[in-house]
């Protein structure tokens, strides 16, 4: 018999538990309460994808030095203001920057580069050559108008300029001022903003204009969602400002990406957990049809998840976006042990050969060794993930291995105590369909079946050969999240990129040599 060498100690353990069921249940209840407090008190969720891999290389040391020297350039949130009008985008950016600076209790290191006076005064130095040439052409076209305004900036001069634009030189730029003054007058009559945006006139925009505001927030690491308050207050502040037609305000950056990653992980685990629990209950109700077994199984799952969560916090110390899925895995793996033991006990107690105590011991002699071996092998299988430098997978292996040991222990401790208290389990004849007909059909038509399997294998091999590895960590995030959508828009418009390197040196970096490298686009 499989696991016969484990039968004797397990039978003795189950026999002892069955003789003192109430004592065991009280001890388990106290332990569950204590471990539940540990799990909640020490709960920590790490959404930093860079921490999913053990980073002991020299670049990590350099990054830590960079973070120490320039703390305001890492772990930031970025407010992105987008639109098609320079005037509207700059107006909204200015309002947002002022509002953020007014909340120094929560936000610090607020910086909008293109609002900086230095960059506004020297903006032409930072233009691409093509954009600079285009602006120079526009200035040359408007030169007669600008000269006339410079010679006589009074109201009389403006009116004369309008007259000249209408009567004499519509093609020399004077028609532009007529149009702008007309639009300004219409805005006054309509109660709108009559300000003329010369930036929109002199700078051609091929698409969307983006303005970025960088900021640091006061994260609360005592909370499971450390950046929740930052994101909540930031969104509330944006909502309070008067909206401008055609201008969108969105949030991205490391803070937003991490926060929405945790939210997605929580939501995903919750949905998967409820779906798994619902399907499990359907299987138990249809297949087992025993209220006592269902209650005992669900209780084992609840206690097991609580104990394993405490084990995770005491060993690994945190969850990451990969290891958190153990909660759902425990439902599927932990319930296997409980059902094997429970159904075998049901057979024993209804065979009429003994009372609950003898039936529990007999069930343990029958399937206890197999369950124990499955517990050990499954735990070792998960634990084999630990040596990998992929820390996210290693943490999942440690937590899941601990969860399997917890499930095995509770199978031989919690379940016998419960059944000793609950008593007999009545048998229920379940007329479920079997696979006999399917197996007979496949055997009779083995030729076509093998041909179909071969064709399917060839197709699968072809599709597998076309697989590729996505190196972007954005592929691990929810593509519908605001932070991810915004970052992809900025990347598509060449406003930012996450494919960037930073060189920190006490001397001048060889910029010219770097630009000559074929893998470098801009410096």
XYZ file of C-alpha atoms in Angstrom, residues 39-444:
406
model
C -1.272 38.038 8.653
C -3.191 41.322 8.864
C -0.678 43.185 11.035
C 2.326 42.309 8.883
C 0.545 42.341 5.537
C 2.638 44.000 2.855
C 2.169 44.107 -0.902
C 5.159 44.890 -3.125
C 4.144 45.947 -6.634
C 7.617 46.976 -7.802
C 8.193 44.760 -10.822
C 11.940 45.350 -10.641
C 11.909 43.516 -7.293
C 10.534 40.373 -8.925
C 14.101 39.488 -9.913
C 16.996 39.381 -7.461
C 19.167 42.339 -8.373
C 22.721 41.997 -7.162
C 24.506 43.335 -10.248
C 26.644 46.483 -10.306
C 23.892 48.448 -12.046
C 21.696 48.058 -8.941
C 24.459 49.551 -6.796
C 24.730 52.431 -9.259
C 20.969 52.935 -9.205
C 20.937 53.065 -5.412
C 23.652 55.740 -5.554
C 21.633 57.659 -8.135
C 18.524 57.407 -5.949
C 20.496 58.685 -2.963
C 21.876 61.662 -4.905
C 18.678 62.494 -6.826
C 15.743 61.230 -4.718
C 13.261 63.522 -6.478
C 13.842 61.835 -9.847
C 12.671 58.344 -8.832
C 9.372 56.962 -7.542
C 7.452 59.917 -8.913
C 3.949 60.507 -10.177
C 3.520 62.321 -13.492
C 0.463 64.405 -14.356
C 0.075 64.578 -18.128
C -1.845 67.486 -19.657
C -2.701 66.890 -23.326
C -4.478 68.904 -25.988
C -4.113 70.511 -29.416
C -3.799 74.159 -28.304
C -0.644 75.497 -26.680
C -2.648 78.172 -24.872
C -5.157 75.757 -23.348
C -2.567 73.131 -22.414
C -0.253 75.700 -20.818
C -3.161 77.287 -18.950
C -4.233 73.975 -17.455
C -0.629 73.059 -16.648
C -0.154 76.348 -14.821
C -3.328 75.867 -12.777
C -2.368 72.318 -11.848
C 1.158 73.264 -10.862
C -0.108 76.077 -8.625
C -2.687 73.777 -7.016
C -0.090 71.064 -6.376
C 2.369 73.547 -4.874
C -0.411 74.623 -2.525
C -0.651 71.086 -1.120
C 2.847 70.778 0.308
C 1.409 68.629 3.107
C 1.070 65.769 0.615
C 2.989 66.667 -2.539
C 6.610 67.770 -2.811
C 9.223 68.234 -5.513
C 6.492 69.520 -7.856
C 8.113 70.458 -11.138
C 6.717 71.278 -14.563
C 9.816 71.625 -16.808
C 8.141 73.611 -19.580
C 6.740 76.093 -17.065
C 10.220 76.826 -15.752
C 11.201 80.474 -16.523
C 14.639 79.397 -17.746
C 13.266 77.005 -20.349
C 10.605 79.495 -21.442
C 13.244 82.197 -22.015
C 15.546 79.806 -23.874
C 12.899 77.652 -25.541
C 14.310 78.201 -29.036
C 17.583 76.540 -28.005
C 15.764 73.272 -27.329
C 13.789 73.067 -30.568
C 14.586 70.541 -33.267
C 16.121 72.145 -36.343
C 13.056 71.419 -38.478
C 10.717 73.007 -35.920
C 13.019 75.994 -35.589
C 13.097 76.499 -39.376
C 9.309 76.272 -39.544
C 8.921 78.866 -36.805
C 11.435 81.165 -38.518
C 9.374 80.976 -41.718
C 6.241 81.912 -39.801
C 8.019 84.841 -38.168
C 9.266 86.025 -41.547
C 5.719 85.849 -42.910
C 4.427 87.887 -39.982
C 7.322 90.372 -40.028
C 5.401 93.291 -41.667
C 2.666 92.972 -39.079
C 5.129 92.719 -36.185
C 7.111 95.710 -37.459
C 3.963 97.832 -37.666
C 2.947 96.893 -34.134
C 6.439 97.634 -32.828
C 6.448 101.106 -34.433
C 3.061 102.106 -33.003
C 1.638 99.755 -30.335
C -1.193 102.161 -29.452
C -4.874 101.605 -30.274
C -4.493 103.929 -33.238
C -1.657 101.815 -34.588
C -3.684 98.623 -34.178
C -6.660 100.159 -36.035
C -4.403 101.318 -38.856
C -2.926 97.837 -38.982
C -6.413 96.386 -39.322
C -7.199 98.793 -42.132
C -4.020 97.927 -43.969
C -4.753 94.236 -43.524
C -8.197 94.628 -45.059
C -7.379 96.970 -47.914
C -3.797 96.579 -48.957
C -1.720 93.522 -48.083
C -3.791 90.502 -47.096
C -1.048 88.155 -48.210
C 1.738 89.762 -46.139
C 0.556 88.603 -42.727
C -1.904 91.442 -42.022
C -4.848 89.181 -42.702
C -3.724 87.090 -39.724
C -4.120 89.949 -37.264
C -7.554 90.716 -38.698
C -8.640 87.141 -38.132
C -7.208 87.042 -34.623
C -8.813 90.332 -33.609
C -12.149 89.151 -34.997
C -11.916 85.914 -33.024
C -10.943 87.855 -29.911
C -13.921 90.178 -30.296
C -16.298 87.248 -30.776
C -14.878 85.630 -27.612
C -15.588 88.840 -25.641
C -19.194 88.934 -26.859
C -19.627 85.230 -26.029
C -18.165 85.660 -22.540
C -15.102 83.580 -23.328
C -11.356 84.171 -23.087
C -10.328 86.866 -25.605
C -6.580 86.299 -25.139
C -4.714 85.700 -28.392
C -2.280 82.783 -28.283
C 0.686 83.769 -30.423
C 2.340 80.468 -29.565
C -0.380 78.601 -31.449
C 0.158 80.932 -34.406
C 3.926 80.679 -34.560
C 4.415 77.007 -33.674
C 2.887 74.367 -35.914
C 1.363 71.369 -34.138
C 1.127 68.124 -36.063
C -0.720 66.315 -33.292
C -1.291 66.331 -29.566
C 0.692 68.580 -27.249
C 1.807 67.117 -23.914
C 2.939 68.935 -20.797
C 4.277 66.929 -17.859
C 4.228 67.750 -14.154
C 6.453 65.598 -11.938
C 5.844 65.249 -8.212
C 6.658 63.160 -5.175
C 4.032 62.051 -2.701
C 4.057 61.171 0.977
C 3.497 57.408 0.737
C 2.023 55.627 3.753
C 3.813 52.288 3.935
C 1.740 51.230 6.931
C -1.179 50.739 4.552
C -1.555 47.830 2.154
C -2.031 50.375 -0.650
C 0.838 52.721 0.167
C 0.034 55.216 -2.608
C -3.750 55.124 -2.269
C -3.987 58.497 -0.519
C -1.641 60.138 -3.030
C -3.714 58.923 -5.982
C -7.018 59.797 -4.305
C -5.969 63.334 -3.427
C -4.353 63.865 -6.812
C -7.492 62.808 -8.673
C -9.656 64.945 -6.370
C -7.449 67.986 -6.983
C -7.655 67.508 -10.749
C -11.440 67.142 -10.587
C -11.796 70.402 -8.631
C -10.124 72.528 -11.319
C -12.332 74.037 -14.053
C -12.192 71.878 -17.156
C -10.966 73.266 -20.489
C -12.510 71.926 -23.680
C -10.087 69.801 -25.647
C -7.659 69.322 -22.755
C -7.231 65.949 -21.033
C -5.492 65.403 -17.709
C -4.220 61.916 -16.859
C -1.819 60.394 -14.365
C 1.093 58.025 -14.928
C 4.581 57.536 -13.515
C 6.046 54.991 -11.111
C 3.597 55.840 -8.316
C 0.508 55.469 -10.516
C 1.828 52.336 -12.240
C 2.598 50.668 -8.905
C -0.724 51.664 -7.355
C -2.829 50.459 -10.259
C -0.740 47.268 -10.441
C -1.662 46.485 -6.817
C -5.304 47.370 -7.438
C -5.355 45.071 -10.473
C -3.715 42.286 -8.463
C -6.262 42.643 -5.675
C -9.173 42.759 -8.099
C -7.858 39.793 -10.086
C -7.351 37.645 -7.008
C -10.760 38.581 -5.645
C -12.534 37.744 -8.901
C -10.592 34.511 -9.389
C -11.120 33.581 -5.733
C -14.877 34.082 -5.823
C -15.167 32.252 -9.150
C -13.052 29.363 -7.829
C -15.106 29.221 -4.621
C -18.388 29.294 -6.552
C -17.285 26.492 -8.885
C -16.001 24.525 -5.912
C -19.338 24.829 -4.127
C -21.162 23.676 -7.264
C -18.887 20.624 -7.496
C -19.347 19.834 -3.804
C -23.107 20.225 -3.916
C -23.558 18.208 -7.117
C -20.848 15.615 -6.539
C -20.710 15.167 -2.748
C -24.190 16.207 -1.570
C -23.222 16.126 2.098
C -23.692 19.246 4.196
C -21.190 18.031 6.802
C -18.437 17.391 4.259
C -19.105 20.730 2.557
C -18.960 22.613 5.878
C -15.769 20.818 6.926
C -14.111 21.457 3.540
C -14.965 25.168 3.460
C -13.785 25.571 7.050
C -10.494 23.855 6.195
C -10.009 26.251 3.277
C -10.661 29.293 5.482
C -8.275 28.134 8.222
C -5.680 27.038 5.670
C -5.641 30.380 3.860
C -5.305 32.214 7.184
C -2.428 30.051 8.375
C -0.632 30.209 5.038
C -0.976 34.007 4.889
C 0.675 34.265 8.286
C 3.376 31.830 7.115
C 4.001 34.043 4.087
C 4.428 37.170 6.202
C 6.724 35.388 8.680
C 8.966 33.838 6.007
C 8.925 35.831 2.766
C 7.691 39.013 4.456
C 5.502 40.289 1.616
C 3.330 39.413 -1.317
C 4.152 40.432 -4.846
C 1.903 40.535 -7.879
C 2.842 36.919 -8.666
C 2.884 35.237 -5.245
C -0.559 36.621 -4.326
C -2.135 34.048 -6.663
C -1.430 31.324 -4.098
C -4.751 32.306 -2.484
C -6.608 30.972 -5.505
C -4.306 27.964 -5.936
C -4.974 26.896 -2.357
C -8.662 26.452 -3.134
C -7.910 23.928 -5.837
C -5.042 22.052 -4.188
C -6.133 22.156 -0.559
C -9.607 20.849 -1.278
C -8.175 17.701 -2.903
C -6.784 16.404 0.385
C -9.977 17.223 2.254
C -12.246 15.444 -0.240
C -10.091 12.287 -0.453
C -10.067 11.920 3.292
C -13.737 12.890 3.783
C -15.152 10.544 1.149
C -13.059 7.648 2.431
C -14.317 8.321 5.954
C -17.878 8.429 4.592
C -17.401 4.952 3.117
C -15.937 3.598 6.354
C -18.594 5.041 8.665
C -21.390 3.679 6.495
C -19.900 0.218 6.148
C -21.231 -0.489 9.656
C -17.927 -1.922 10.868
C -17.176 0.709 13.511
C -17.960 4.018 15.179
C -16.604 7.455 14.166
C -13.257 6.924 15.920
C -12.559 3.553 14.329
C -13.786 4.818 10.939
C -11.458 7.834 11.068
C -8.486 5.642 11.935
C -9.441 3.152 9.218
C -9.773 5.949 6.643
C -6.341 7.202 7.643
C -4.854 3.731 7.211
C -6.431 3.557 3.761
C -5.655 6.940 2.190
C -3.537 8.754 4.782
C -0.216 7.605 3.362
C -1.147 8.600 -0.174
C -2.361 12.028 0.968
C 0.826 12.566 3.001
C 3.054 11.598 0.070
C 1.070 13.925 -2.253
C 1.463 16.705 0.312
C 5.235 16.261 0.472
C 5.796 15.888 -3.275
C 3.580 18.867 -4.120
C 5.351 21.001 -1.516
C 8.757 19.959 -2.891
C 7.572 20.736 -6.409
C 6.677 24.278 -5.397
C 9.823 24.641 -3.305
C 11.927 23.867 -6.368
C 11.108 27.405 -7.530
C 13.108 28.877 -4.651
C 16.670 28.690 -6.103
C 15.682 30.729 -9.183
C 16.783 34.382 -9.244
C 13.227 35.214 -10.332
C 12.190 36.336 -6.848
C 8.498 36.587 -7.698
C 8.417 32.906 -8.630
C 10.663 31.955 -5.702
C 8.307 33.646 -3.229
C 5.349 31.885 -4.814
C 7.147 28.560 -4.397
C 7.907 29.108 -0.713
C 4.396 30.303 0.127
C 2.694 27.540 -1.868
C 4.935 24.862 -0.339
C 3.983 26.101 3.093
C 0.339 26.118 2.056
C 0.494 22.461 1.018
C 2.001 21.459 4.362
C -0.703 23.435 6.137
C -3.422 21.739 4.063
C -1.962 18.304 4.822
C -1.731 19.029 8.549
C -5.314 20.325 8.727
C -6.567 17.295 6.794
C -5.336 15.011 9.572
C -6.171 17.386 12.418
C -9.109 19.689 11.729
C -11.180 17.197 9.732
C -10.979 14.284 12.248
C -11.893 16.662 15.090
C -14.867 18.020 13.136
C -16.133 14.588 12.101
C -15.746 13.283 15.647
C -18.082 16.077 16.741
C -20.474 15.969 13.758
C -20.859 12.181 13.839
C -22.097 9.975 10.977
C -22.097 11.116 7.368
C -24.976 9.631 5.443
C -24.121 8.268 2.001
C -25.643 9.847 -1.070
C -25.878 7.903 -4.300
C -24.718 10.276 -7.026
C -25.520 9.236 -10.584
C -22.825 11.166 -12.407
C -21.893 10.467 -16.035
C -18.740 8.434 -16.551
C -16.187 8.408 -19.341
C -16.855 4.818 -20.399
C -18.763 5.748 -23.526
C -16.174 8.296 -24.566
C -13.301 5.835 -24.041
C -15.138 3.138 -26.035
C -15.830 5.567 -28.896
C -12.190 6.701 -29.040
C -10.997 3.076 -29.038
C -13.236 2.120 -31.954
